[in-house]
PDB file of C-alpha atoms in Angstrom:
ATOM      1  CA  SER A 246      49.184 106.561  65.410  1.00  0.00           C
ATOM      2  CA  LEU A 247      51.347 109.160  67.148  1.00  0.00           C
ATOM      3  CA  ILE A 248      51.695 106.864  70.168  1.00  0.00           C
ATOM      4  CA  PHE A 249      52.936 103.989  68.002  1.00  0.00           C
ATOM      5  CA  THR A 250      55.361 106.268  66.189  1.00  0.00           C
ATOM      6  CA  ASN A 251      56.864 107.484  69.466  1.00  0.00           C
ATOM      7  CA  PHE A 252      56.970 103.931  70.812  1.00  0.00           C
ATOM      8  CA  TYR A 253      58.745 102.722  67.658  1.00  0.00           C
ATOM      9  CA  ARG A 254      61.245 105.575  67.888  1.00  0.00           C
ATOM     10  CA  THR A 255      61.915 104.735  71.517  1.00  0.00           C
ATOM     11  CA  LEU A 256      62.592 101.100  70.641  1.00  0.00           C
ATOM     12  CA  ASN A 257      64.919 101.974  67.779  1.00  0.00           C
ATOM     13  CA  SER A 258      66.661 104.782  69.615  1.00  0.00           C
ATOM     14  CA  THR A 259      70.357 104.312  70.245  1.00  0.00           C
ATOM     15  CA  GLU A 260      70.180 106.654  73.203  1.00  0.00           C
ATOM     16  CA  GLU A 261      70.271 105.097  76.628  1.00  0.00           C
ATOM     17  CA  ALA A 262      66.752 105.000  78.044  1.00  0.00           C
ATOM     18  CA  THR A 263      66.488 106.290  81.586  1.00  0.00           C
ATOM     19  CA  MET A 264      63.676 106.337  84.053  1.00  0.00           C
ATOM     20  CA  ASP A 265      63.095 108.820  86.809  1.00  0.00           C
ATOM     21  CA  PRO A 266      63.632 107.276  90.273  1.00  0.00           C
ATOM     22  CA  LEU A 267      59.974 107.410  91.316  1.00  0.00           C
ATOM     23  CA  THR A 268      58.846 105.559  88.189  1.00  0.00           C
ATOM     24  CA  ALA A 269      61.579 102.959  88.673  1.00  0.00           C
ATOM     25  CA  LEU A 270      60.524 102.444  92.299  1.00  0.00           C
ATOM     26  CA  SER A 271      56.881 102.114  91.266  1.00  0.00           C
ATOM     27  CA  LEU A 272      57.771  99.587  88.581  1.00  0.00           C
ATOM     28  CA  ALA A 273      59.902  97.584  91.028  1.00  0.00           C
ATOM     29  CA  GLY A 274      57.018  97.576  93.537  1.00  0.00           C
ATOM     30  CA  ASN A 275      54.619  96.287  90.883  1.00  0.00           C
ATOM     31  CA  VAL A 276      57.027  93.544  89.895  1.00  0.00           C
ATOM     32  CA  VAL A 277      57.443  92.487  93.546  1.00  0.00           C
ATOM     33  CA  GLN A 278      53.655  92.395  94.020  1.00  0.00           C
ATOM     34  CA  PHE A 279      53.221  90.324  90.869  1.00  0.00           C
ATOM     35  CA  VAL A 280      55.919  87.864  91.927  1.00  0.00           C
ATOM     36  CA  ASP A 281      54.422  87.617  95.437  1.00  0.00           C
ATOM     37  CA  PHE A 282      50.959  86.954  94.009  1.00  0.00           C
ATOM     38  CA  GLY A 283      52.408  84.289  91.696  1.00  0.00           C
ATOM     39  CA  CYS A 284      54.216  82.621  94.596  1.00  0.00           C
ATOM     40  CA  GLN A 285      51.004  82.579  96.646  1.00  0.00           C
ATOM     41  CA  LEU A 286      49.103  81.039  93.737  1.00  0.00           C
ATOM     42  CA  PHE A 287      51.800  78.426  93.279  1.00  0.00           C
ATOM     43  CA  SER A 288      51.809  77.628  97.001  1.00  0.00           C
ATOM     44  CA  GLN A 289      48.022  77.307  97.129  1.00  0.00           C
ATOM     45  CA  SER A 290      47.972  75.236  93.944  1.00  0.00           C
ATOM     46  CA  ARG A 291      50.540  72.897  95.405  1.00  0.00           C
ATOM     47  CA  GLU A 292      48.618  72.599  98.704  1.00  0.00           C
ATOM     48  CA  LEU A 293      45.377  71.899  96.817  1.00  0.00           C
ATOM     49  CA  TYR A 294      47.067  69.309  94.615  1.00  0.00           C
ATOM     50  CA  ARG A 295      48.552  67.480  97.603  1.00  0.00           C
ATOM     51  CA  SER A 296      45.416  67.718  99.723  1.00  0.00           C
ATOM     52  CA  THR A 297      43.433  64.528 100.149  1.00  0.00           C
ATOM     53  CA  GLN A 298      40.300  66.631 100.739  1.00  0.00           C
ATOM     54  CA  GLY A 299      40.859  68.782  97.656  1.00  0.00           C
ATOM     55  CA  SER A 300      40.858  71.954  99.749  1.00  0.00           C
ATOM     56  CA  LEU A 301      43.204  74.280 101.597  1.00  0.00           C
ATOM     57  CA  ALA A 302      43.812  73.657 105.308  1.00  0.00           C
ATOM     58  CA  ALA A 303      42.569  77.164 106.134  1.00  0.00           C
ATOM     59  CA  ASP A 304      39.350  76.480 104.206  1.00  0.00           C
ATOM     60  CA  ASP A 305      38.883  73.160 106.011  1.00  0.00           C
ATOM     61  CA  GLU A 306      39.270  74.918 109.353  1.00  0.00           C
ATOM     62  CA  LEU A 307      36.854  77.679 108.352  1.00  0.00           C
ATOM     63  CA  HIS A 308      34.364  75.056 107.156  1.00  0.00           C
ATOM     64  CA  LEU A 309      34.561  73.186 110.462  1.00  0.00           C
ATOM     65  CA  VAL A 310      34.109  76.304 112.609  1.00  0.00           C
ATOM     66  CA  THR A 311      31.315  77.710 110.438  1.00  0.00           C
ATOM     67  CA  ALA A 312      29.389  74.414 110.345  1.00  0.00           C
ATOM     68  CA  ASP A 313      29.696  74.106 114.130  1.00  0.00           C
ATOM     69  CA  LEU A 314      28.523  77.682 114.660  1.00  0.00           C
ATOM     70  CA  ARG A 315      25.586  77.095 112.324  1.00  0.00           C
ATOM     71  CA  ALA A 316      24.548  73.978 114.261  1.00  0.00           C
ATOM     72  CA  LEU A 317      24.775  75.829 117.593  1.00  0.00           C
ATOM     73  CA  ILE A 318      22.727  78.750 116.308  1.00  0.00           C
ATOM     74  CA  LEU A 319      20.031  76.391 115.016  1.00  0.00           C
ATOM     75  CA  LYS A 320      19.818  74.841 118.485  1.00  0.00           C
ATOM     76  CA  LEU A 321      19.760  78.239 120.193  1.00  0.00           C
ATOM     77  CA  ARG A 322      17.059  79.541 117.911  1.00  0.00           C
ATOM     78  CA  ASN A 323      14.547  77.026 119.205  1.00  0.00           C
ATOM     79  CA  ILE A 324      15.225  77.388 122.927  1.00  0.00           C
ATOM     80  CA  PRO A 325      12.329  79.227 124.578  1.00  0.00           C
ATOM     81  CA  GLY A 326      13.406  82.315 126.470  1.00  0.00           C
ATOM     82  CA  GLN A 327      12.229  84.517 129.306  1.00  0.00           C
ATOM     83  CA  ASP A 328      12.269  87.624 127.109  1.00  0.00           C
ATOM     84  CA  SER A 329       9.298  89.416 125.590  1.00  0.00           C
ATOM     85  CA  GLN A 330       7.882  88.243 122.280  1.00  0.00           C
ATOM     86  CA  ASP A 331       9.524  91.183 120.469  1.00  0.00           C
ATOM     87  CA  ALA A 332      12.936  90.396 121.958  1.00  0.00           C
ATOM     88  CA  LEU A 333      12.515  86.717 121.143  1.00  0.00           C
ATOM     89  CA  GLN A 334      11.510  87.574 117.584  1.00  0.00           C
ATOM     90  CA  ASP A 335      14.567  89.838 117.189  1.00  0.00           C
ATOM     91  CA  PHE A 336      16.785  87.066 118.587  1.00  0.00           C
ATOM     92  CA  ARG A 337      15.374  84.621 116.033  1.00  0.00           C
ATOM     93  CA  LYS A 338      15.923  87.113 113.206  1.00  0.00           C
ATOM     94  CA  ILE A 339      19.578  87.397 114.188  1.00  0.00           C
ATOM     95  CA  CYS A 340      19.791  83.603 114.350  1.00  0.00           C
ATOM     96  CA  ASP A 341      18.204  83.234 110.911  1.00  0.00           C
ATOM     97  CA  GLU A 342      20.546  85.799 109.377  1.00  0.00           C
ATOM     98  CA  ALA A 343      23.568  84.112 110.968  1.00  0.00           C
ATOM     99  CA  VAL A 344      22.479  80.700 109.655  1.00  0.00           C
ATOM    100  CA  THR A 345      21.992  82.158 106.169  1.00  0.00           C
ATOM    101  CA  LEU A 346      25.480  83.704 106.226  1.00  0.00           C
ATOM    102  CA  ALA A 347      27.030  80.500 107.561  1.00  0.00           C
ATOM    103  CA  GLU A 348      25.409  78.509 104.751  1.00  0.00           C
ATOM    104  CA  GLU A 349      26.679  81.034 102.196  1.00  0.00           C
ATOM    105  CA  ILE A 350      30.224  80.702 103.552  1.00  0.00           C
ATOM    106  CA  LEU A 351      29.985  76.895 103.496  1.00  0.00           C
ATOM    107  CA  THR A 352      28.711  76.969  99.903  1.00  0.00           C
ATOM    108  CA  ARG A 353      31.553  79.252  98.807  1.00  0.00           C
ATOM    109  CA  ILE A 354      34.164  77.090 100.532  1.00  0.00           C
ATOM    110  CA  ASP A 355      32.735  73.923  99.002  1.00  0.00           C
ATOM    111  CA  GLY A 356      32.961  75.619  95.595  1.00  0.00           C
ATOM    112  CA  LEU A 357      36.720  76.020  96.066  1.00  0.00           C
ATOM    113  CA  LYS A 358      37.424  72.286  96.400  1.00  0.00           C
ATOM    114  CA  VAL A 359      39.306  70.424  93.693  1.00  0.00           C
ATOM    115  CA  THR A 360      37.580  67.312  92.350  1.00  0.00           C
ATOM    116  CA  GLY A 361      37.952  64.952  89.434  1.00  0.00           C
ATOM    117  CA  LYS A 362      40.749  64.367  86.949  1.00  0.00           C
ATOM    118  CA  HIS A 363      43.470  66.804  85.869  1.00  0.00           C
ATOM    119  CA  ARG A 364      44.061  67.787  89.495  1.00  0.00           C
ATOM    120  CA  ALA A 365      47.190  69.821  88.738  1.00  0.00           C
ATOM    121  CA  TRP A 366      45.376  72.149  86.332  1.00  0.00           C
ATOM    122  CA  LYS A 367      42.223  72.264  88.477  1.00  0.00           C
ATOM    123  CA  SER A 368      44.341  73.018  91.548  1.00  0.00           C
ATOM    124  CA  PHE A 369      45.782  76.052  89.790  1.00  0.00           C
ATOM    125  CA  GLN A 370      42.327  77.175  88.636  1.00  0.00           C
ATOM    126  CA  GLN A 371      40.906  76.805  92.137  1.00  0.00           C
ATOM    127  CA  ALA A 372      43.859  78.716  93.624  1.00  0.00           C
ATOM    128  CA  ILE A 373      43.061  81.622  91.297  1.00  0.00           C
ATOM    129  CA  LYS A 374      39.360  81.352  92.133  1.00  0.00           C
ATOM    130  CA  SER A 375      40.225  81.295  95.836  1.00  0.00           C
ATOM    131  CA  ALA A 376      42.384  84.407  95.520  1.00  0.00           C
ATOM    132  CA  TRP A 377      39.649  86.297  93.682  1.00  0.00           C
ATOM    133  CA  SER A 378      36.890  85.284  96.108  1.00  0.00           C
ATOM    134  CA  GLN A 379      38.898  85.787  99.321  1.00  0.00           C
ATOM    135  CA  ARG A 380      37.726  89.374  99.807  1.00  0.00           C
ATOM    136  CA  GLU A 381      34.069  88.324  99.495  1.00  0.00           C
ATOM    137  CA  ILE A 382      34.535  85.440 101.925  1.00  0.00           C
ATOM    138  CA  ASP A 383      36.323  87.736 104.386  1.00  0.00           C
ATOM    139  CA  GLY A 384      33.367  90.131 104.190  1.00  0.00           C
ATOM    140  CA  LEU A 385      30.930  87.305 104.921  1.00  0.00           C
ATOM    141  CA  ILE A 386      33.078  86.183 107.846  1.00  0.00           C
ATOM    142  CA  ARG A 387      33.091  89.713 109.305  1.00  0.00           C
ATOM    143  CA  ARG A 388      29.306  89.919 109.010  1.00  0.00           C
ATOM    144  CA  LEU A 389      28.888  86.507 110.641  1.00  0.00           C
ATOM    145  CA  SER A 390      31.250  87.541 113.427  1.00  0.00           C
ATOM    146  CA  ARG A 391      29.149  90.647 114.134  1.00  0.00           C
ATOM    147  CA  LEU A 392      26.000  88.536 114.305  1.00  0.00           C
ATOM    148  CA  ARG A 393      27.755  86.064 116.604  1.00  0.00           C
ATOM    149  CA  GLN A 394      28.719  88.935 118.896  1.00  0.00           C
ATOM    150  CA  ALA A 395      25.122  90.180 118.921  1.00  0.00           C
ATOM    151  CA  LEU A 396      23.916  86.689 119.844  1.00  0.00           C
ATOM    152  CA  GLU A 397      26.515  86.396 122.608  1.00  0.00           C
ATOM    153  CA  THR A 398      25.464  89.752 124.030  1.00  0.00           C
ATOM    154  CA  ARG A 399      21.786  88.805 124.020  1.00  0.00           C
ATOM    155  CA  ILE A 400      22.519  85.467 125.667  1.00  0.00           C
ATOM    156  CA  LEU A 401      24.699  87.057 128.343  1.00  0.00           C
ATOM    157  CA  LEU A 402      22.064  89.671 129.092  1.00  0.00           C
ATOM    158  CA  SER A 403      19.290  87.104 129.274  1.00  0.00           C
ATOM    159  CA  LEU A 404      21.405  84.994 131.664  1.00  0.00           C
ATOM    160  CA  ARG A 405      21.916  88.011 133.864  1.00  0.00           C
ATOM    161  CA  TYR A 406      18.190  88.520 134.256  1.00  0.00           C
ATOM    162  CA  VAL A 407      17.266  84.880 134.839  1.00  0.00           C
ATOM    163  CA  PRO A 408      15.483  84.657 138.213  1.00  0.00           C
ATOM    164  CA  ARG A 409      17.660  83.012 140.842  1.00  0.00           C
ATOM    165  CA  TYR A 410      16.045  80.441 143.036  1.00  0.00           C
ATOM    166  CA  SER A 411      17.225  79.980 146.615  1.00  0.00           C
ATOM    167  CA  SER A 412      17.542  76.547 148.091  1.00  0.00           C
TER     168      SER A 412
END
């Protein structure tokens, strides 16, 4: 009640309202962030609406790379190696985890596509959904990248210790 009374007095006050400089700067920064976020949503909505695939170009690229990586890992997983059974089992665990993450990324990206009627409204909804899920997708990408690096390291090390045959 006291808050509303003070708020009402402030609105009806004939005195000139002033703000301290730090508060004004903070408010201006918030407004700029809000406008920037709105512009990004508008831009993504427009790209989704115009897209023949119903998805953003960046998502299409990520989908292509992730699907290719998943296919390569599935092939690698089944190649017999020279390593011990424990090392081979660890390698396959890394492969399985990487495939699981790749499939999760692909599922999330597919969930961001625009389909059906009312494409303008759905494009806007998907742009918002994309903005909210971007942090999660980035986290999955980082995890997949770490697993890819682990696989590359194991492959490089196993190539180093492959017996060389002289002709």
